[in-house]
Structures are given as structure tokens and as C-alpha cells.
Amino acid sequence: MAIKTNFISNGKKYYRINYDIDIDANGKRIRKQFVGKSRKEAEKKKLDYINKMNLGLKNAKNMWLAQTLKSWLFEFVKMSGNIKPTTFARYEGLYRNYIEKSSIGSMSLDKLESIQIQRYYNKLFKQGKSSNQINYVNKFLKQFLNYAVDCGYILKNPCDGKRVVIPKKELNEIVEKAVPVFTDEELSKILNSDNCKIKYIALFSLSTGMRRGEIIGLKENDIDYKTKEIHIKRTVATTTIFDNENKKSKQTIVQEPKTKNSKRTIPLPASLVGLIKDTIKIKKSEKLKAGDSYCKNNLDYLFLSEIGNLINAGNLDKTWSKFLNRLDIPHKKFHALRHTYATKQFENNIPLKTVSMLLGHSSIEITANIYTHVLKREKEKSIDILSYIKTMV
């Protein structure tokens, strides 16, 4: 039986239904058209539209994902006052690298479906992006789409629940990756090297497990010699900052620690007391040498640049690379000192929970996941109880 149609466009037959949605200021009817290959299809489109209107959903037909997400990011997230500059810079990078010119970025919100997002994630995975990186993209996109649901642009978040999965390698393809740590020989070279600022910063990380930004964010009064404690209250970061016109520039800033648990109090190792005094001597010497050009605004910070500015993370990385090269040590990121600290703690039977608290991780699971190989190695050292008992009989 032939399908009934009532409308021809570009030589093709369709069925068209008109629906009155409002009346304008002149009393004329405002109509919306629904076109399908059959009357049934056109009626379904009309019914879907009415249901959305009844649910309070807005017309998202011309709201493109990339365009709307950018507006949300710069006009809502940025202006909320609840986001760290480093986090916003990371979000902007995710938008620019993964959404702005992506295959899903040009789609309207009302057409965006889970399967399309899934295909995009699968494509990223095939291109060599890691599961972790795709997961960051998904969390970011999911956050925006929750906002879109709240605003009535879409009925459901296509990233919710089990609607999409993060592509992962098969179990037999997964290679356990050990975190980079310094050998005892390399540590000895660092410890016995000529005294300088970068050495002291490195030994601070090695002795406490503190992050780079936490160390250069330390103030002298954060160190309590009576209680033998270090109070970690802030972090210094070099990041991209967007001004009121959204022009970006690199700046070194002070902000809250990385997570809630990162704001913590840790023991002051006795071996650091003399090092701290030597660090203060270096600061005083640099201040005297720089004279009036020395910045007076940061004098309470323990580690500063030669002219009294907060230490730029990029400059510190360059100094660190030169320091390792001078000692003939293969390059490892500064963060490897923190990994070395944690590994040494586990090797000396310090409980997982204690190490997690010292490192300032947001959860004990994060610590366990990072140091899986170390914990496994330490477990293998456990004694064979039955064999032990037999030797006592």
C-alpha cells in the first residue's frame, strides 16, 4: 500500500503537519511544522515536541554543543568564583583540544545521543588517547550536560549511568607501569652535591613527600619547631589565567591546595631543620645582593627567586633538569621525588592509610592504585606462617 504524503521538497514526497504553538502580538497564529516520510513519523515528531514543552524543555535545535559549552565555561563556570585558576585552565584545555573542533562539537544538543559520544570516545582511543584522558573528557562533558538538563535544554544526560563506557585495553594487553623513583645511588649523589636552592627544594620533597607547589608555597611560619610539624596551607602554581576579556597569559599564583586532604599537617623531619636555616641564609644573601630590585611582598615565603618573586614552575623544571644533568643522573620529573618518598615509606612497613594521609591524597584508593606494584612487592615479603611454625616445633 502506498504511503500517504501531502508535501514535496526537492522532488521527494513527505507528510507535513502544522501545529499552533502561540499567538503573536498582532493576533496571528504562530505555527510549527513537523515533516516526516509518513504521517505516522510526522505525528511522532509533533508528539515528542509537545511532551518536551510540557516538561519545560527549551528548543535546543540551534544550540550547538561546542558553542553552548564554551558559553557555559566562560560565562557560568568562570564567573561562579568556585573554581581554581588551574582547574579552569585544565577545563579550557579539554574544551579546546577535545570539544571545539570535534565530530560532536558541531551537533545540536537536541540531536546529541549516547552512541555518538561513544563513537567519538572509541575514535580517540584508536588514535592513542589513554583511558584516563578520555575519562577526564567524559567527566567534563558530563558536568556540562548536567547543566543542560537543569536548564531544560535536554531531557536526559547522554553521559549518565551506563550510557557510555570508557574504552580500555584488554586485560592481556595491560602492562603494569611502575612509578619512576630514584635509586639509592642517585639519592646519594643528590644528597652529597654542592649546596644550592634546587638541592634544598629536592631534599624537602624527598623528606616529606610534599608536592612541588606545596614546597614553594611554604612560609617560614608554617614550620613549627616546637611541635616538630609542617603546616601545608597553600600551593604555588604557574598556570594560564584568563582576564575579563578572556585574553590569556601565564602567571604564577597562590591558591588552595589540590584537594581537601592536601591541606594537612605533617611531621618535621629532624634532618630538615639545618636545611631550612641554610635556605633562609640563601634568601637573605640574595636580598642583599639584589638591593632595591628585590621584591618585598613575599619575604615570608621560604623559597623565592633571586629577586624575591614566587618561583615559576617552568623555571624550576629547567633548573631541576640542569641539576640532574650536572650530577649525571638520568632525567626524572621532580614529582619522582614524591614517588620515591612514598616507596621508601612502604618499604619500611608504614601503613597504607598513614602514607596516604602524609601525601595528602583525597582517598586511600588513589594511593593504593598509584603504588600497586610497591604494595604487591611488600606483600610478597610476608612470611609463610606454617613453615615458620614448623621451625619452632
Short mmCIF file of C-alpha atoms in Angstrom, two decimals:
data_model
loop_
_atom_site.label_atom_id
_atom_site.label_comp_id
_atom_site.label_asym_id
_atom_site.label_seq_id
_atom_site.Cartn_x
_atom_site.Cartn_y
_atom_site.Cartn_z
CA MET A 1 0.00 0.00 0.00
CA ALA A 2 1.32 3.43 -0.97
CA ILE A 3 2.36 5.73 1.85
CA LYS A 4 0.17 8.83 2.00
CA THR A 5 2.05 12.14 1.59
CA ASN A 6 0.97 15.78 1.22
CA PHE A 7 4.21 17.69 0.66
CA ILE A 8 7.01 17.63 -1.97
CA SER A 9 10.52 19.04 -1.41
CA ASN A 10 13.42 18.64 -3.88
CA GLY A 11 11.40 16.07 -5.77
CA LYS A 12 10.81 13.91 -2.69
CA LYS A 13 7.43 13.26 -1.06
CA TYR A 14 6.83 13.91 2.65
CA TYR A 15 3.92 14.31 5.05
CA ARG A 16 3.67 17.69 6.80
CA ILE A 17 1.68 18.62 9.91
CA ASN A 18 1.12 22.16 11.19
CA TYR A 19 0.80 22.82 14.93
CA ASP A 20 -0.28 26.10 16.54
CA ILE A 21 2.10 26.90 19.38
CA ASP A 22 1.21 30.54 20.18
CA ILE A 23 -0.30 33.82 19.01
CA ASP A 24 1.89 36.86 18.17
CA ALA A 25 1.33 40.49 19.18
CA ASN A 26 -0.89 41.04 16.13
CA GLY A 27 -3.13 38.12 16.94
CA LYS A 28 -1.70 35.87 14.25
CA ARG A 29 -1.12 32.22 14.92
CA ILE A 30 2.49 31.04 15.36
CA ARG A 31 2.81 27.65 13.75
CA LYS A 32 5.47 24.96 13.85
CA GLN A 33 5.83 22.38 11.09
CA PHE A 34 6.66 18.71 11.53
CA VAL A 35 7.78 16.79 8.44
CA GLY A 36 8.20 13.04 8.09
CA LYS A 37 8.36 10.38 5.42
CA SER A 38 4.86 9.33 6.55
CA ARG A 39 2.01 10.73 8.58
CA LYS A 40 2.96 8.45 11.47
CA GLU A 41 6.52 9.81 11.54
CA ALA A 42 5.34 13.43 11.39
CA GLU A 43 2.80 12.81 14.18
CA LYS A 44 5.53 11.25 16.33
CA LYS A 45 7.75 14.33 15.91
CA LYS A 46 4.83 16.55 16.88
CA LEU A 47 4.06 14.43 19.96
CA ASP A 48 7.72 14.44 21.04
CA TYR A 49 7.75 18.23 20.75
CA ILE A 50 4.56 18.61 22.83
CA ASN A 51 5.93 16.27 25.52
CA LYS A 52 9.15 18.28 25.73
CA MET A 53 7.21 21.53 26.04
CA ASN A 54 5.09 20.01 28.82
CA LEU A 55 8.29 19.04 30.64
CA GLY A 56 9.55 22.60 30.38
CA LEU A 57 12.26 21.79 27.83
CA LYS A 58 13.52 24.63 25.65
CA ASN A 59 14.17 24.43 21.93
CA ALA A 60 17.80 23.30 21.61
CA LYS A 61 17.71 22.85 17.84
CA ASN A 62 20.25 25.63 17.16
CA MET A 63 22.26 25.18 20.36
CA TRP A 64 25.49 23.59 19.14
CA LEU A 65 27.47 21.57 21.67
CA ALA A 66 30.82 23.36 21.28
CA GLN A 67 29.29 26.84 21.18
CA THR A 68 26.97 26.30 24.15
CA LEU A 69 29.66 24.53 26.20
CA LYS A 70 32.06 27.45 25.65
CA SER A 71 29.39 29.90 26.86
CA TRP A 72 28.80 27.73 29.93
CA LEU A 73 32.54 27.53 30.62
CA PHE A 74 33.34 31.23 30.34
CA GLU A 75 30.05 32.80 31.43
CA PHE A 76 28.95 30.39 34.17
CA VAL A 77 31.85 28.27 35.47
CA LYS A 78 34.48 31.01 35.35
CA MET A 79 32.19 33.63 36.91
CA SER A 80 30.99 31.30 39.70
CA GLY A 81 34.03 32.08 41.86
CA ASN A 82 34.12 28.43 42.91
CA ILE A 83 36.86 27.22 40.58
CA LYS A 84 40.65 27.40 40.93
CA PRO A 85 42.54 29.07 38.08
CA THR A 86 44.49 25.84 37.46
CA THR A 87 41.26 23.83 37.23
CA PHE A 88 39.70 26.37 34.84
CA ALA A 89 42.84 26.25 32.67
CA ARG A 90 42.53 22.45 32.55
CA TYR A 91 38.83 22.71 31.58
CA GLU A 92 39.64 25.24 28.85
CA GLY A 93 42.28 22.85 27.51
CA LEU A 94 39.78 19.98 27.42
CA TYR A 95 37.29 22.15 25.57
CA ARG A 96 39.86 23.43 23.05
CA ASN A 97 41.53 20.06 22.40
CA TYR A 98 38.57 17.67 22.59
CA ILE A 99 35.28 19.52 22.03
CA GLU A 100 35.71 22.70 19.98
CA LYS A 101 36.56 21.10 16.61
CA SER A 102 35.44 17.55 17.33
CA SER A 103 32.89 15.48 15.42
CA ILE A 104 30.35 16.02 18.21
CA GLY A 105 31.11 19.72 18.73
CA SER A 106 29.02 20.77 15.71
CA MET A 107 25.97 18.79 16.81
CA SER A 108 22.90 20.46 18.30
CA LEU A 109 22.10 19.46 21.88
CA ASP A 110 18.72 18.00 20.93
CA LYS A 111 20.42 15.60 18.49
CA LEU A 112 23.30 14.54 20.73
CA GLU A 113 22.93 10.88 21.72
CA SER A 114 24.97 8.44 23.80
CA ILE A 115 26.00 6.33 20.81
CA GLN A 116 27.54 9.37 19.08
CA ILE A 117 29.55 10.23 22.17
CA GLN A 118 30.60 6.59 22.44
CA ARG A 119 31.81 6.55 18.84
CA TYR A 120 33.83 9.70 19.49
CA TYR A 121 35.47 8.16 22.58
CA ASN A 122 36.24 4.99 20.62
CA LYS A 123 37.86 7.11 17.90
CA LEU A 124 40.02 8.92 20.46
CA PHE A 125 41.10 5.57 21.91
CA LYS A 126 42.07 4.25 18.48
CA GLN A 127 44.09 7.42 17.93
CA GLY A 128 46.16 6.57 21.01
CA LYS A 129 44.47 8.59 23.75
CA SER A 130 44.61 6.86 27.13
CA SER A 131 41.56 5.67 29.07
CA ASN A 132 42.40 8.20 31.78
CA GLN A 133 42.44 11.09 29.33
CA ILE A 134 39.11 10.04 27.78
CA ASN A 135 37.69 9.71 31.29
CA TYR A 136 38.69 13.35 32.00
CA VAL A 137 36.88 14.41 28.83
CA ASN A 138 33.80 12.42 29.84
CA LYS A 139 33.67 13.93 33.34
CA PHE A 140 33.98 17.41 31.85
CA LEU A 141 31.29 16.79 29.21
CA LYS A 142 29.00 15.11 31.75
CA GLN A 143 29.26 18.16 34.03
CA PHE A 144 28.16 20.46 31.20
CA LEU A 145 25.33 18.16 30.11
CA ASN A 146 24.01 18.07 33.69
CA TYR A 147 23.83 21.85 33.43
CA ALA A 148 21.99 21.50 30.11
CA VAL A 149 19.42 19.21 31.78
CA ASP A 150 18.96 21.69 34.66
CA CYS A 151 18.39 24.50 32.15
CA GLY A 152 15.80 22.48 30.23
CA TYR A 153 17.85 22.20 27.04
CA ILE A 154 17.73 18.38 27.09
CA LEU A 155 15.64 15.83 28.93
CA LYS A 156 18.40 13.38 29.92
CA ASN A 157 22.18 13.47 30.14
CA PRO A 158 23.53 11.11 27.42
CA CYS A 159 26.67 10.54 29.55
CA ASP A 160 24.74 9.42 32.64
CA GLY A 161 24.84 5.96 34.17
CA LYS A 162 25.92 3.23 31.79
CA ARG A 163 25.01 5.08 28.60
CA VAL A 164 28.69 5.37 27.61
CA VAL A 165 31.77 3.38 28.60
CA ILE A 166 35.41 4.44 28.66
CA PRO A 167 37.39 2.33 26.18
CA LYS A 168 40.09 0.24 27.85
CA LYS A 169 42.75 -2.22 26.78
CA GLU A 170 42.04 -5.92 27.16
CA LEU A 171 43.39 -7.48 30.33
CA ASN A 172 46.09 -9.41 28.47
CA GLU A 173 47.31 -6.15 26.90
CA ILE A 174 47.66 -4.23 30.16
CA VAL A 175 51.27 -3.76 31.23
CA GLU A 176 51.75 -2.79 34.86
CA LYS A 177 53.55 0.54 34.85
CA ALA A 178 55.83 1.25 37.78
CA VAL A 179 56.09 4.82 39.03
CA PRO A 180 59.52 6.41 38.48
CA VAL A 181 61.73 6.51 41.59
CA PHE A 182 65.36 7.40 42.27
CA THR A 183 67.85 4.68 43.08
CA ASP A 184 69.85 4.78 46.30
CA GLU A 185 72.95 5.68 44.28
CA GLU A 186 71.14 8.61 42.65
CA LEU A 187 69.82 9.78 46.00
CA SER A 188 73.35 9.69 47.38
CA LYS A 189 74.53 11.91 44.51
CA ILE A 190 71.79 14.43 45.26
CA LEU A 191 72.49 14.41 48.99
CA ASN A 192 76.25 14.88 48.55
CA SER A 193 76.05 17.53 45.82
CA ASP A 194 77.05 21.17 46.35
CA ASN A 195 74.59 23.12 48.45
CA CYS A 196 72.16 25.20 46.40
CA LYS A 197 68.48 26.18 46.34
CA ILE A 198 67.32 23.43 43.94
CA LYS A 199 69.05 20.80 46.09
CA TYR A 200 67.24 22.06 49.19
CA ILE A 201 63.87 22.07 47.40
CA ALA A 202 64.54 18.49 46.21
CA LEU A 203 65.52 17.28 49.68
CA PHE A 204 62.36 18.88 51.07
CA SER A 205 60.25 16.78 48.70
CA LEU A 206 62.28 13.64 49.35
CA SER A 207 61.99 14.06 53.15
CA THR A 208 58.29 14.96 53.31
CA GLY A 209 56.62 13.74 50.10
CA MET A 210 55.30 17.27 49.51
CA ARG A 211 54.26 18.33 46.02
CA ARG A 212 56.41 20.88 44.19
CA GLY A 213 53.78 23.64 44.51
CA GLU A 214 53.32 22.94 48.21
CA ILE A 215 57.06 23.35 48.85
CA ILE A 216 57.44 26.67 47.02
CA GLY A 217 54.21 27.80 48.70
CA LEU A 218 55.64 27.28 52.21
CA LYS A 219 56.06 30.27 54.51
CA GLU A 220 58.55 30.38 57.36
CA ASN A 221 55.77 30.47 59.96
CA ASP A 222 54.27 27.26 58.51
CA ILE A 223 57.10 25.40 60.25
CA ASP A 224 56.61 24.76 63.98
CA TYR A 225 59.90 23.78 65.57
CA LYS A 226 58.31 23.21 69.00
CA THR A 227 55.74 20.65 67.87
CA LYS A 228 58.04 19.47 65.05
CA GLU A 229 55.34 19.90 62.41
CA ILE A 230 54.93 21.42 58.95
CA HIS A 231 51.55 23.00 58.18
CA ILE A 232 50.65 22.80 54.47
CA LYS A 233 48.14 25.59 53.80
CA ARG A 234 48.67 26.71 50.19
CA THR A 235 50.28 25.88 46.87
CA VAL A 236 52.03 27.97 44.24
CA ALA A 237 51.27 27.21 40.60
CA THR A 238 52.19 28.66 37.22
CA THR A 239 49.11 28.48 35.04
CA THR A 240 47.12 30.14 32.26
CA ILE A 241 44.94 33.00 33.53
CA PHE A 242 42.00 34.43 31.55
CA ASP A 243 41.23 38.12 32.14
CA ASN A 244 37.80 39.78 31.95
CA GLU A 245 38.04 39.82 28.15
CA ASN A 246 39.14 36.16 28.17
CA LYS A 247 42.64 37.01 26.96
CA LYS A 248 45.11 34.54 28.39
CA SER A 249 48.54 34.90 29.94
CA LYS A 250 50.88 32.77 32.05
CA GLN A 251 51.03 33.78 35.71
CA THR A 252 52.44 32.36 38.94
CA ILE A 253 49.73 32.39 41.59
CA VAL A 254 48.98 31.26 45.14
CA GLN A 255 45.90 29.08 45.65
CA GLU A 256 44.32 26.47 47.89
CA PRO A 257 45.98 23.01 47.99
CA LYS A 258 44.98 20.43 45.38
CA THR A 259 42.32 18.59 47.46
CA LYS A 260 40.63 18.88 50.83
CA ASN A 261 43.07 16.37 52.32
CA SER A 262 46.03 18.22 50.80
CA LYS A 263 45.59 20.90 53.43
CA ARG A 264 47.35 18.97 56.16
CA THR A 265 49.94 18.85 58.95
CA ILE A 266 52.91 16.52 58.60
CA PRO A 267 55.94 15.72 60.79
CA LEU A 268 59.02 17.92 60.50
CA PRO A 269 61.98 15.57 59.95
CA ALA A 270 64.93 16.50 62.17
CA SER A 271 67.20 16.35 59.12
CA LEU A 272 65.38 19.33 57.59
CA VAL A 273 65.94 21.80 60.43
CA GLY A 274 69.50 22.66 59.41
CA LEU A 275 68.49 22.73 55.74
CA ILE A 276 65.72 25.26 56.48
CA LYS A 277 68.20 27.55 58.24
CA ASP A 278 70.56 27.33 55.24
CA THR A 279 67.65 28.15 52.91
CA ILE A 280 66.83 31.29 54.88
CA LYS A 281 70.52 32.31 54.68
CA ILE A 282 70.39 31.96 50.87
CA LYS A 283 67.27 34.14 50.76
CA LYS A 284 68.89 36.85 52.88
CA SER A 285 72.02 36.75 50.74
CA GLU A 286 70.01 37.13 47.51
CA LYS A 287 68.01 40.01 49.03
CA LEU A 288 71.21 41.81 49.96
CA LYS A 289 72.70 41.24 46.50
CA ALA A 290 69.56 42.39 44.63
CA GLY A 291 69.14 45.53 46.71
CA ASP A 292 66.16 47.73 45.79
CA SER A 293 65.18 45.41 42.91
CA TYR A 294 64.29 42.64 45.39
CA CYS A 295 60.51 42.14 45.75
CA LYS A 296 59.41 42.92 49.31
CA ASN A 297 55.93 41.36 49.01
CA ASN A 298 56.93 37.73 49.51
CA LEU A 299 59.55 37.89 52.26
CA ASP A 300 57.69 35.38 54.45
CA TYR A 301 57.99 32.61 51.83
CA LEU A 302 60.75 30.08 52.42
CA PHE A 303 61.77 29.61 48.77
CA LEU A 304 61.87 32.56 46.35
CA SER A 305 63.57 33.53 43.09
CA GLU A 306 66.83 35.53 43.15
CA ILE A 307 64.87 38.79 43.09
CA GLY A 308 62.21 37.76 45.59
CA ASN A 309 59.41 36.64 43.28
CA LEU A 310 57.38 33.47 43.68
CA ILE A 311 59.19 30.63 41.91
CA ASN A 312 57.90 29.95 38.38
CA ALA A 313 57.18 26.23 37.92
CA GLY A 314 58.62 26.23 34.39
CA ASN A 315 61.86 27.84 35.55
CA LEU A 316 62.13 25.35 38.42
CA ASP A 317 61.76 22.45 35.96
CA LYS A 318 64.60 23.83 33.83
CA THR A 319 66.82 24.27 36.89
CA TRP A 320 65.95 20.72 38.00
CA SER A 321 66.94 19.28 34.62
CA LYS A 322 70.28 21.09 34.69
CA PHE A 323 70.86 19.91 38.27
CA LEU A 324 70.32 16.24 37.34
CA ASN A 325 72.48 16.61 34.24
CA ARG A 326 75.30 18.09 36.33
CA LEU A 327 75.12 15.06 38.65
CA ASP A 328 74.99 12.63 35.70
CA ILE A 329 71.57 11.33 36.81
CA PRO A 330 69.09 10.22 34.09
CA HIS A 331 66.25 12.73 33.90
CA LYS A 332 63.15 12.10 36.00
CA LYS A 333 60.41 14.60 36.69
CA PHE A 334 60.59 16.44 40.01
CA HIS A 335 57.47 14.51 41.06
CA ALA A 336 59.59 11.33 41.12
CA LEU A 337 60.98 12.55 44.46
CA ARG A 338 57.47 12.31 45.92
CA HIS A 339 57.13 8.79 44.48
CA THR A 340 60.50 7.88 46.00
CA TYR A 341 59.37 9.16 49.40
CA ALA A 342 56.19 7.04 49.29
CA THR A 343 58.05 3.95 48.10
CA LYS A 344 60.58 4.23 50.93
CA GLN A 345 57.74 4.55 53.45
CA PHE A 346 56.13 1.33 52.19
CA GLU A 347 59.47 -0.46 52.20
CA ASN A 348 59.75 0.44 55.88
CA ASN A 349 56.32 -1.01 56.67
CA ILE A 350 54.48 2.29 57.16
CA PRO A 351 50.71 1.54 56.80
CA LEU A 352 48.93 2.48 53.57
CA LYS A 353 46.50 4.80 55.36
CA THR A 354 49.33 6.71 57.05
CA VAL A 355 51.22 7.18 53.77
CA SER A 356 48.01 8.34 52.07
CA MET A 357 47.47 10.97 54.77
CA LEU A 358 51.09 12.15 54.58
CA LEU A 359 50.84 12.53 50.81
CA GLY A 360 47.53 14.40 51.06
CA HIS A 361 45.65 12.14 48.65
CA SER A 362 41.88 12.60 48.51
CA SER A 363 41.35 8.90 49.24
CA ILE A 364 43.29 5.82 50.27
CA GLU A 365 42.22 4.15 47.00
CA ILE A 366 44.23 6.69 44.99
CA THR A 367 47.37 5.84 46.98
CA ALA A 368 46.79 2.11 46.55
CA ASN A 369 46.25 2.47 42.78
CA ILE A 370 49.39 4.54 42.26
CA TYR A 371 51.65 2.25 44.30
CA THR A 372 50.11 -1.12 43.40
CA HIS A 373 53.45 -2.57 42.33
CA VAL A 374 55.17 -1.47 45.56
CA LEU A 375 52.43 -2.88 47.78
CA LYS A 376 52.49 -6.15 45.82
CA ARG A 377 56.25 -6.41 46.27
CA GLU A 378 56.00 -5.77 50.01
CA LYS A 379 53.20 -8.34 50.37
CA GLU A 380 55.43 -10.96 48.78
CA LYS A 381 57.84 -10.46 51.67
CA SER A 382 55.26 -11.79 54.12
CA ILE A 383 56.35 -14.96 55.88
CA ASP A 384 54.98 -18.45 55.31
CA ILE A 385 53.25 -18.95 58.67
CA LEU A 386 53.14 -22.76 58.53
CA SER A 387 56.81 -23.03 57.62
CA TYR A 388 57.65 -20.61 60.42
CA ILE A 389 55.72 -22.67 62.97
CA LYS A 390 57.41 -25.90 61.84
CA THR A 391 60.82 -24.42 62.55
CA MET A 392 59.71 -23.70 66.13
CA VAL A 393 58.48 -27.24 66.82
#
